[in-house]
XYZ file of C-alpha atoms in Angstrom:
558
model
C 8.210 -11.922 -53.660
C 5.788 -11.745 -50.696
C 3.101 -13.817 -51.749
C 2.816 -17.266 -50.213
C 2.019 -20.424 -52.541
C -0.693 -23.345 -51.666
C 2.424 -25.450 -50.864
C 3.760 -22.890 -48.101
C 0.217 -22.725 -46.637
C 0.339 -26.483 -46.200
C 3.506 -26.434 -44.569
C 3.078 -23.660 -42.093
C -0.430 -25.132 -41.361
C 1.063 -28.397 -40.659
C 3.816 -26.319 -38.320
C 0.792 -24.575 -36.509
C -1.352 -28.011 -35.931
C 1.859 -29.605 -34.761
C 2.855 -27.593 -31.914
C -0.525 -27.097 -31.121
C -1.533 -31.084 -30.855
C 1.573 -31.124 -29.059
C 0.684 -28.216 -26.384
C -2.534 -30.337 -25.873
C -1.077 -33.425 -25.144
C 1.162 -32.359 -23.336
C -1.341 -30.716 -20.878
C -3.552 -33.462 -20.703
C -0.836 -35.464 -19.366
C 0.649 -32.432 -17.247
C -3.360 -32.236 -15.662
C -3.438 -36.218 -15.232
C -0.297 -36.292 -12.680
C -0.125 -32.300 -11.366
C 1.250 -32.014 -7.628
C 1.382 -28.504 -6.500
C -0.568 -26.296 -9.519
C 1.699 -23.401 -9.008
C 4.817 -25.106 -8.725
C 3.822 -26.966 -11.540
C 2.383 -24.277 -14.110
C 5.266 -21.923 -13.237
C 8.061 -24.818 -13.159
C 7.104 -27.402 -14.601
C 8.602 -28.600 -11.298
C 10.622 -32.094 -11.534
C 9.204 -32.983 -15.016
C 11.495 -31.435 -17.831
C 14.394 -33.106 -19.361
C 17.944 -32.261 -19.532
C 16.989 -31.866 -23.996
C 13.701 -30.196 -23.097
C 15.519 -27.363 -20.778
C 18.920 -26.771 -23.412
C 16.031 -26.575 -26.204
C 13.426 -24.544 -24.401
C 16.230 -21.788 -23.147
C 17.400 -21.397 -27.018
C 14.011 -21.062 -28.501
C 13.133 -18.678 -25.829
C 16.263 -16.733 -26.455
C 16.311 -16.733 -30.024
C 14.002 -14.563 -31.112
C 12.907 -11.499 -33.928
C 15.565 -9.803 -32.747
C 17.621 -12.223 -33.662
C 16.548 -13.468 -36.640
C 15.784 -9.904 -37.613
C 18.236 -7.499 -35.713
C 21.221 -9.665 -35.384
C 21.276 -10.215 -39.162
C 20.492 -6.747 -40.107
C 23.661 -6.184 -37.589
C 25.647 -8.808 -39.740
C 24.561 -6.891 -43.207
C 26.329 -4.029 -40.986
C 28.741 -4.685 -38.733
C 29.208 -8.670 -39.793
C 30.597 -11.932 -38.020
C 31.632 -9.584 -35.354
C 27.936 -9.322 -34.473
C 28.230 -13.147 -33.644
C 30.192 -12.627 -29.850
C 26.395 -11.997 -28.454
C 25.900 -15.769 -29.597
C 29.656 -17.240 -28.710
C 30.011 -16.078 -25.932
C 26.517 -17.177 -24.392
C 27.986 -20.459 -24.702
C 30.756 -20.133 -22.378
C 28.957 -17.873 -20.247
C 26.005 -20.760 -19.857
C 29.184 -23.246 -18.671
C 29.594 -20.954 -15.745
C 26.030 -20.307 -15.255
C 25.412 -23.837 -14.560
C 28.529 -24.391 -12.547
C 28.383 -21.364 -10.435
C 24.778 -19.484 -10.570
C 22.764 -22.508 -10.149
C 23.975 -24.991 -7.654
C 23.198 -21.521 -5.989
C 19.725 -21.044 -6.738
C 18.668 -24.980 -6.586
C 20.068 -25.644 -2.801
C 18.360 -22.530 -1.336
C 15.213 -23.093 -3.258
C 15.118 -20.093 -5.535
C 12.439 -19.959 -7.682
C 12.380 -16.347 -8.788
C 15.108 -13.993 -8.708
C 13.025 -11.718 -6.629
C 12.880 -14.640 -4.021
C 16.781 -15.178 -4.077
C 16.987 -11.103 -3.876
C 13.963 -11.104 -0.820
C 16.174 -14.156 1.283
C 19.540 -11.973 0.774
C 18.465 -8.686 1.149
C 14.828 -8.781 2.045
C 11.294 -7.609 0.842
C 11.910 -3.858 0.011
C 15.020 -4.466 -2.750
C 12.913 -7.788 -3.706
C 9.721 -5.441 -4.043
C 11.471 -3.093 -6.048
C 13.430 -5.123 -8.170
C 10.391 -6.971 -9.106
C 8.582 -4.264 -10.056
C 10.912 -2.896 -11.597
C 11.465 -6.538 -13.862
C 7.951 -6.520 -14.862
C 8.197 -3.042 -16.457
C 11.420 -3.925 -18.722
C 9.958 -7.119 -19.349
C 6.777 -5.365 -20.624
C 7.965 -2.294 -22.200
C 11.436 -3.581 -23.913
C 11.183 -7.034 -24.038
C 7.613 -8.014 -25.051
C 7.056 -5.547 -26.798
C 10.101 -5.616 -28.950
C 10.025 -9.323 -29.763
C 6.300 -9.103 -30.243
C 6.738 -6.007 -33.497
C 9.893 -7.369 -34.581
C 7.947 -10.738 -35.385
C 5.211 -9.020 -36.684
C 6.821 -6.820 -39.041
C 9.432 -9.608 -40.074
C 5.984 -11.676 -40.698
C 3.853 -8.993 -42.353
C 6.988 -8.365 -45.034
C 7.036 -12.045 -45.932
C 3.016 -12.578 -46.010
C 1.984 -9.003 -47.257
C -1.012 -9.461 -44.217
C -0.900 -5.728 -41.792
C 1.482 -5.373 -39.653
C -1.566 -5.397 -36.489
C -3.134 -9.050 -37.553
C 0.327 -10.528 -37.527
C 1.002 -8.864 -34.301
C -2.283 -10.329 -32.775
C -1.740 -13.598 -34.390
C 1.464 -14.262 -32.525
C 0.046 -12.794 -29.420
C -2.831 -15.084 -29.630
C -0.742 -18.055 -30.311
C 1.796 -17.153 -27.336
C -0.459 -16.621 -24.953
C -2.473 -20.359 -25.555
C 1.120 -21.493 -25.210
C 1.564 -19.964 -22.189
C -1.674 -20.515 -20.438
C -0.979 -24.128 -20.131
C 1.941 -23.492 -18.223
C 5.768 -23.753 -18.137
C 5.878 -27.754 -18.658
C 3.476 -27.121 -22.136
C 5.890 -24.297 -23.054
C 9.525 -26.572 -22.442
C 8.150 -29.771 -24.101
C 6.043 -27.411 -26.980
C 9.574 -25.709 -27.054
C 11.243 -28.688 -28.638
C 9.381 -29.045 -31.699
C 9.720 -24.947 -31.694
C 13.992 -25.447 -31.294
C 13.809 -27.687 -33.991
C 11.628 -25.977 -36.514
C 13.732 -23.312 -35.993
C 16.911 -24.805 -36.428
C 16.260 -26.938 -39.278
C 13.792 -23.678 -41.184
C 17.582 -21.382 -40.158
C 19.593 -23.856 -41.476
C 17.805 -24.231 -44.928
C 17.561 -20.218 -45.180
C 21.319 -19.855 -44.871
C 22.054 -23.093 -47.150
C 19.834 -21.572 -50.150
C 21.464 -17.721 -49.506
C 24.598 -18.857 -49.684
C 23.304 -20.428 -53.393
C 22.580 -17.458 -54.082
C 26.001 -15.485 -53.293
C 27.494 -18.488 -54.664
C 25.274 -17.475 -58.202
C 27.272 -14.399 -58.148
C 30.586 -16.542 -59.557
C 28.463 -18.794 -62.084
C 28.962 -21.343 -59.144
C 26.543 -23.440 -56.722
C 25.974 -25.297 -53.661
C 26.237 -23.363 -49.641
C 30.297 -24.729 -49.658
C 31.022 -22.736 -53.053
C 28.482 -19.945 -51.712
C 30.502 -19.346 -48.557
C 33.920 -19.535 -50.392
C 32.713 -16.709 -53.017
C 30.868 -14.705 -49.930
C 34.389 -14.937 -47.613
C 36.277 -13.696 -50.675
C 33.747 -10.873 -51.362
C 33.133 -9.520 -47.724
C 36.733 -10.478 -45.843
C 36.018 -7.146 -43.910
C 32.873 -8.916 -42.677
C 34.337 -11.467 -40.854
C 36.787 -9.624 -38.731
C 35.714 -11.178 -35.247
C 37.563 -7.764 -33.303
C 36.798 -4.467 -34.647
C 39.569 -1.589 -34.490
C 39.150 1.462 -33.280
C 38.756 3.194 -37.373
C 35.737 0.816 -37.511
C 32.525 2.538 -38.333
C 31.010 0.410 -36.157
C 33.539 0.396 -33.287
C 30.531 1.812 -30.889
C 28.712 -1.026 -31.209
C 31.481 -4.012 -30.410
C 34.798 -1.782 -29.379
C 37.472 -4.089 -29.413
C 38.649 -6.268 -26.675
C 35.835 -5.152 -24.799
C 33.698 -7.479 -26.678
C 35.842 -10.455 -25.103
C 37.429 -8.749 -22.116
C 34.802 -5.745 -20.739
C 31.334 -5.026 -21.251
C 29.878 -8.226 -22.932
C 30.477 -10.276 -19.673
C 28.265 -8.144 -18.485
C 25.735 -8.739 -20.496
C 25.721 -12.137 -20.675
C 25.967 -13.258 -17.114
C 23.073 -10.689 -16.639
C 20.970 -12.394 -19.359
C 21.898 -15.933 -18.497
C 22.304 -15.783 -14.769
C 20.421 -13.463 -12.989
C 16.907 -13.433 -15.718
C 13.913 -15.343 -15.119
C 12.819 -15.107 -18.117
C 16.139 -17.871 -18.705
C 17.065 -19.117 -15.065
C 13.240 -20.572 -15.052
C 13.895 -23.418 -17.210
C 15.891 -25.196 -15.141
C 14.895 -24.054 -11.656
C 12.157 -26.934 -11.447
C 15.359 -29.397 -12.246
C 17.795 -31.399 -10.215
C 21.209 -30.180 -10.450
C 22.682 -32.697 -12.994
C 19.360 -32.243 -15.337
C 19.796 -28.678 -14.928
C 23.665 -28.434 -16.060
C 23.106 -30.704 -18.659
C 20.562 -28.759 -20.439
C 22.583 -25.955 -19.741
C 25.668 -27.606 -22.017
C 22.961 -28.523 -24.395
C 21.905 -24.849 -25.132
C 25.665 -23.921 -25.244
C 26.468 -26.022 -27.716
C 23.040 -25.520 -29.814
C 24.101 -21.428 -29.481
C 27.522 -22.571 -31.788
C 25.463 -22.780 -34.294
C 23.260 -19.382 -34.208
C 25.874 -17.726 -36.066
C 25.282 -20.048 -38.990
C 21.521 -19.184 -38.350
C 21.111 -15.502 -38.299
C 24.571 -14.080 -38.967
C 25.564 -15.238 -42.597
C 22.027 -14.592 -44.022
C 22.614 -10.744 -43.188
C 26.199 -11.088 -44.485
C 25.147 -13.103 -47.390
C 22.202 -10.104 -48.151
C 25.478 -7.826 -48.231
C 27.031 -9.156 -50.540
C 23.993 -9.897 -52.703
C 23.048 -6.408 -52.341
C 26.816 -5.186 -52.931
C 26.762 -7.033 -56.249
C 23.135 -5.401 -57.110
C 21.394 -8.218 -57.191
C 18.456 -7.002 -54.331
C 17.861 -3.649 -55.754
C 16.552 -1.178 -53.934
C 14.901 -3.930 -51.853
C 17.130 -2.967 -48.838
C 16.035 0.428 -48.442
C 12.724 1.881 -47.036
C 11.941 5.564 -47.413
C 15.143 5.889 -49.110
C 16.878 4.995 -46.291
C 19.084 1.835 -46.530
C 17.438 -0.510 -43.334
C 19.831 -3.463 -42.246
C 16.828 -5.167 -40.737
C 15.061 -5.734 -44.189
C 17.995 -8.023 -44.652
C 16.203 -11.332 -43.234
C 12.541 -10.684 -44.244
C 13.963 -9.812 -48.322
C 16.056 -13.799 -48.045
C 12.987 -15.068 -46.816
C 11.293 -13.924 -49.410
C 13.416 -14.792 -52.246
C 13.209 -18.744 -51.429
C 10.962 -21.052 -53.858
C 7.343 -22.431 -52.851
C 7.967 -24.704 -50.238
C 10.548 -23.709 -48.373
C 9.192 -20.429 -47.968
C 6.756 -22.335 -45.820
C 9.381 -23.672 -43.724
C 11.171 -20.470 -43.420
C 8.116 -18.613 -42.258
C 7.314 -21.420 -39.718
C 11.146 -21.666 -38.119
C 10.630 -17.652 -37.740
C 7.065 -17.975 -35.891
C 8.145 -20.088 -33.945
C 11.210 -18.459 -33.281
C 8.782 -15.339 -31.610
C 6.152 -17.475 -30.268
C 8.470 -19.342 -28.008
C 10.539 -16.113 -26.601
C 6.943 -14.674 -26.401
C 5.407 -17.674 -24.018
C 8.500 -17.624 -22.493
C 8.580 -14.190 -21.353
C 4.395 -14.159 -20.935
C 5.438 -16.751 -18.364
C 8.322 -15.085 -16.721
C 5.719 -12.257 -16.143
C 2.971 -13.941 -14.450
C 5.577 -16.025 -12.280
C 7.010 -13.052 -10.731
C 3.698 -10.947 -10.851
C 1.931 -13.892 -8.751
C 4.706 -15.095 -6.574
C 6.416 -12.020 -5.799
C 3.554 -9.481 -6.249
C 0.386 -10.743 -5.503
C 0.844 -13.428 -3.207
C 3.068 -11.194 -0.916
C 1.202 -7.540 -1.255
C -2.766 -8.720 -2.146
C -3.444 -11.929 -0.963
C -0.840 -14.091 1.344
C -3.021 -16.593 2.218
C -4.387 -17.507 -2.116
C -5.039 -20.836 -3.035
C -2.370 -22.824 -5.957
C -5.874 -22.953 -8.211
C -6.308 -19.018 -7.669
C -1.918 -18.188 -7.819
C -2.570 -20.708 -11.616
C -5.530 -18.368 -12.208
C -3.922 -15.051 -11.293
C -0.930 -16.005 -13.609
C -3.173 -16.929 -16.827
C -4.720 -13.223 -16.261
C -1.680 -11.481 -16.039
C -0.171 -13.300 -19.443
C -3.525 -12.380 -20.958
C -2.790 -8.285 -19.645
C 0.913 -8.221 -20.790
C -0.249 -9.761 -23.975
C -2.755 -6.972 -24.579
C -0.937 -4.158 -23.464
C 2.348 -5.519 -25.187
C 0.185 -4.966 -28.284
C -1.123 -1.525 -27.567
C 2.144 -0.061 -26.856
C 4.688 -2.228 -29.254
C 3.935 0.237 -32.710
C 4.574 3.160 -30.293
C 8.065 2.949 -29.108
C 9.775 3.214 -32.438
C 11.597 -0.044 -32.356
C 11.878 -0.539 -35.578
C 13.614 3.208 -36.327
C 16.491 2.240 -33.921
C 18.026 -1.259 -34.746
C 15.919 -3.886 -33.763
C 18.989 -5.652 -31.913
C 20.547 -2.772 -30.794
C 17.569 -1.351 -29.094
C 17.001 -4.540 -27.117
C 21.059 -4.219 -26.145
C 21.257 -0.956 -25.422
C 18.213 -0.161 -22.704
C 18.632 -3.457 -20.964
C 22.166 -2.281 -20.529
C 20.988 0.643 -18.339
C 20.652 -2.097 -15.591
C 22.226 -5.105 -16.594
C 25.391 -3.104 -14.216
C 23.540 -3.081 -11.395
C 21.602 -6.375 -11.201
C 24.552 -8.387 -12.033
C 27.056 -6.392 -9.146
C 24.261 -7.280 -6.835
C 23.684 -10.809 -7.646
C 27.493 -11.787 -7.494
C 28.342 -10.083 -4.301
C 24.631 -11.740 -2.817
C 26.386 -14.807 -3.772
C 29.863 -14.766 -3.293
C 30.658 -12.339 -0.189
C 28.687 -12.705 3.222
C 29.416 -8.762 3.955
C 27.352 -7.129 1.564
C 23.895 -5.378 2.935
C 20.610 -4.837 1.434
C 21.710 -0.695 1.617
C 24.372 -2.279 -1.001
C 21.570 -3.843 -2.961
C 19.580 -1.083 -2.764
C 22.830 1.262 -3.913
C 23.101 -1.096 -7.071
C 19.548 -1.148 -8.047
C 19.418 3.217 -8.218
C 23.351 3.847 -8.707
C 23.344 1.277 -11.263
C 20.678 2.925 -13.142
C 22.077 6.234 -12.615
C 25.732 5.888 -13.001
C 24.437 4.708 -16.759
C 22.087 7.322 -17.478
C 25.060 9.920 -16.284
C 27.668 8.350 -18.564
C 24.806 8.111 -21.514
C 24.489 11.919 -21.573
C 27.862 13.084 -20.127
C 29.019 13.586 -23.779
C 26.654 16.696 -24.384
C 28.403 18.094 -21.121
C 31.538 17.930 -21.300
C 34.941 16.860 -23.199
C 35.107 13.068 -23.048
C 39.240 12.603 -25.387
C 40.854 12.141 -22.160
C 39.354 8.700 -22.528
C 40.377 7.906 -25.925
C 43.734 6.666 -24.853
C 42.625 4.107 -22.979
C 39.863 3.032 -25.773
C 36.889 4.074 -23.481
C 35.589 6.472 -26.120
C 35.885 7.679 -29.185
C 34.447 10.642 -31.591
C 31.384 10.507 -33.777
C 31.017 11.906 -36.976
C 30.023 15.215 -35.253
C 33.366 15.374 -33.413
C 31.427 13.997 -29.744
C 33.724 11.790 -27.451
C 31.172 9.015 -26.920
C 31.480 6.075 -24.487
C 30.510 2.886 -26.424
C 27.618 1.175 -24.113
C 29.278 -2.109 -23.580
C 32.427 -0.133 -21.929
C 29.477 2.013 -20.594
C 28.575 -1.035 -18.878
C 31.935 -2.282 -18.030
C 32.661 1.260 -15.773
C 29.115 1.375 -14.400
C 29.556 -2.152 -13.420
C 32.969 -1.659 -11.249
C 31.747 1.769 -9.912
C 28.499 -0.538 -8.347
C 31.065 -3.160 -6.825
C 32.806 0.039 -5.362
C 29.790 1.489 -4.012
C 28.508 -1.820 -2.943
C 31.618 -2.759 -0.420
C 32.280 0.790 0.754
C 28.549 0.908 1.769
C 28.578 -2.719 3.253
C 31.638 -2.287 5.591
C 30.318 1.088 6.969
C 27.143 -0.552 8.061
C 29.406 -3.434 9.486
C 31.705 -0.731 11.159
C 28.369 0.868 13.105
C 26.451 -2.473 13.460
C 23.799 -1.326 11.605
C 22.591 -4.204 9.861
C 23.766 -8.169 9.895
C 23.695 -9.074 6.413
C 21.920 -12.435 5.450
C 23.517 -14.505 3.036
C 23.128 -18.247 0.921
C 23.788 -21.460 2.144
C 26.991 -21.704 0.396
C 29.913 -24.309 0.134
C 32.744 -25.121 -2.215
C 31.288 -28.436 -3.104
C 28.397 -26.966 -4.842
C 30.770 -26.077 -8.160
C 32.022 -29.438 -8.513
C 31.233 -30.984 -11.833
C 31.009 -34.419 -13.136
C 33.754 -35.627 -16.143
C 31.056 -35.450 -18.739
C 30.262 -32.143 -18.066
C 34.053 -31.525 -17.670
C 34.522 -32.540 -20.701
C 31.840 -30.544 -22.567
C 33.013 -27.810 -21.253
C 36.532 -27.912 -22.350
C 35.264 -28.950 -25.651
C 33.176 -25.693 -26.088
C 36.008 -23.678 -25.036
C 38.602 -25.348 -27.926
C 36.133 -24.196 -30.176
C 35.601 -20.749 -29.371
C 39.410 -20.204 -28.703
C 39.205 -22.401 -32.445
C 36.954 -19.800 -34.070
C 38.545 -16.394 -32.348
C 42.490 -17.774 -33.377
C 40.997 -18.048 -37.350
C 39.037 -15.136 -37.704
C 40.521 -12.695 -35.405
């Protein structure tokens, strides 16, 4: 099953010398016509396209834990797992009508910039170091095993060669800077969409085997039949896995949370269009919202089609390890069931898949590292050839140490996905309360920042652990929590993150109008005015087009 033919070798080869050939060319040109070397590595400053930024933000979002975590979570939990994906695409619409008109007129480059010229240095300071560790520890990391271990089960090579292959590979990517990773990321986008889309086709072949029937059309007929449970887009509150997505809060709550976080206020995102013009910018914007439509397709019906194949008997005990049944085998055990061939194709839409989250985050690093760290602690007065330099060393470091530390953390033991979700959701409260009130009320104080940054943290860590101290029903009738199979009131995290959230807000104004009240601090705030949001009809119309097909989607399968 794991063992790659002469004909998949070919193809990934040919996968490998393509983006790579690419990557050159790209930089040779990039070198030919560079204007300011750290605006340019970094931004890629004035040169991507509208197709390059909508492609380059989905390959750098869709990543192992994807491929790998969201389809072990549709084995689980099933098309319910998909809202992550939906409702990126209507939170990218307001993104790039609200968020970055925002960013482009005042300049913003990094977020710790836009938090330094609202707040000032000590909340930027912080904030930025405090970005580098998640991005290291939970984010690197994470993608960087994930991919491995999805790559090691389909190749039989170790799990620590595959890890330092994709490392390797990454960090050339990234060294030739963010214009070689958005134009290398369009090949990547479409390796990965076309290698997702043939891995779903031939799965559904396979459930649709299970009723002496064939083609994906049959395949999804017979696997909609099979699993209807698994496509319940709302879970109730008898769900086994209402902790996960609990209800309405998936639409209403906690998930808005997330996403305007991840999409808004994340450099690791945001970058991809901050070297744009605004129209450029909000088109590739409603590129990568429509392109996210189809992620469901991509890495949610593989794990439900592994269900039902495993339901029916047909994997096994291929979906257990240690005796243990393991959701995220789900991906890696399709991948290897497919012929010669297109096992190549597979295996290259999955590497590149990791590669491009992983040069995209390598590059988010050494952007705020050198622009936010080094150039305003170490060395104010550096060079644009020694701020490029200082960034290639710092991808190289995060690399390295995202490889020392990655088979460590256990990542694999606690739902690839899920893992990702649930620590980033310790501050995705916080950051987001004091991005939209930094935006959208002139009051609020860097004391209200700084509030956010620790209260946000702690109000989260509190509500993780108030369980094990004290009697949490009361908040059962009002669908805030609900007991385990030991009998514990828990708080799901995404309504977690909804109370955190509004308990930041609350913190944020109260603090802001005292320091108003005893004139002890004058707020700064953005150059801000109503025509900023206006849109053009095409985008208009986009827009309204994505939202009749999630409302479309949501009214079927609800």
């Amino acid at each position: 099953m794991n063992t790659f033919s002469t004909l998949d070798i070919v193809v990934f080869l040919f996968y490998f010398i393509l983006v790579a050939g690419y990557g050159i060319w790209v930089y040779r040109r990039k070198s030919a016509g560079s204007g300011s070397a750290s605006h340019d590595y970094f931004l890629a400053e004035g040169s991507l396209t509208w197709w390059a930024i909508g492609a380059s933000l989905i390959a750098s979002n869709i990543s192992a834990e994807q491929f790998i975590g969201m389809s072990g979570s549709g084995y689980r939990i099933g098309m319910a797992i998909a809202v992550y994906e939906l409702m990126a695409a209507a939170t990218l619409v307001i993104v790039a009508v609200f968020f970055m008109p925002v960013y482009l007129k005042n300049r913003i480059y990094t977020m710790p910039q836009f938090l330094e010229q609202r707040y000032g240095k000590s909340v930027a300071t912080t904030m930025a170091l405090f970005w580098l560790g998640l991005y290291v520890v939970v984010n690197l990391t994470s993608i960087l095993y994930l991919g491995a271990l999805a790559i090691s089960s389909l190749s039989g090579i170790a799990l620590l060669p595959c890890m330092l292959f994709l490392a390797l590979f990454a960090a050339v990517i990234t060294l030739g800077g963010m214009k070689v990773i958005g134009y290398t990321d369009v090949v990547q986008v479409t390796c990965l969409v076309i290698g997702g889309l043939v891995t779903t086709w031939l799965a559904l072949d396979l459930v649709a085997a299970l009723g002496n029937k064939h083609g994906a059309l049959a395949g999804f007929s017979e696997l909609y039949a099979s699993t209807r449970d698994h496509f319940d887009m709302v879970l109730k509150r008898d769900n086994p896995n209402y902790m996960d997505l609990p209800g309405l809060s998936v639409l209403l709550g906690g998930m808005w949370i997330v996403n305007l976080n991840y999409w808004g206020c994340n450099q690791y995102i945001t970058q991809r269009a901050l070297g744009a013009d605004l129209p450029t910018a909000r088109k590739g914007l409603l590129f990568a919202a429509f392109l996210k439509l189809l992620m469901p397709v991509i890495v949610v019906l593989p794990g439900i089609a592994a269900y039902a194949l495993d339901k029916s008997g047909a994997l096994g005990d291929a979906m257990h390890s240690g005796g243990e049944l393991n959701p995220d085998r789900a991906y890696p055990i399709l991948l290897g069931l497919l012929p010669s061939g297109l096992k190549g194709i597979a295996f290259a839409a999955l590497t590149a898949a990791v590669v491009a989250s992983l040069a995209g985050k390598a590059n988010s690093i050494a952007t705020i590292f050198t622009l936010d760290i080094y150039t305003k602690l170490f060395n104010k007065t550096a060079s644009e050839q020694r701020m490029v330099w200082i960034g290639r060393v710092s991808v190289v470091v995060a690399m390295a140490l995202a490889v020392l530390i990655a088979p460590m953390m256990g990542i694999d033991k606690k739902g690839g996905f899920q893992y990702i979700q649930e620590y980033t959701g310790f501050v995705s409260p916080g950051i987001l309360a004091m991005f939209l009130l930094g935006f959208f009320w002139k009051k609020t104080t860097a004391g209200a920042a700084m509030f956010a940054t620790i209260g946000g943290l702690a109000g989260s860590i509190l509500l993780k652990f108030l369980p094990g101290m004290m009697d949490l029903s009361f908040l059962a009738p009002i669908g805030f929590s609900k007991a385990t199979a030991g009998g514990v009131y828990e708080i799901p995290f995404l309504d977690r993150m909804f109370i955190v959230f509004w308990f930041v807000v609350a913190g944020m104004v109260v603090i802001s109008k005292l320091a108003a009240a005893h004139r002890d601090h004058v707020p700064k705030h953005m150059h801000i005015d109503r025509s900023l949001f206006r849109v053009d009809g095409g985008f208009a119309f986009g827009s309204a087009l994505i939202c009749v097909l999630l409302a479309g989607i949501y009214t079927a399968w609800w």
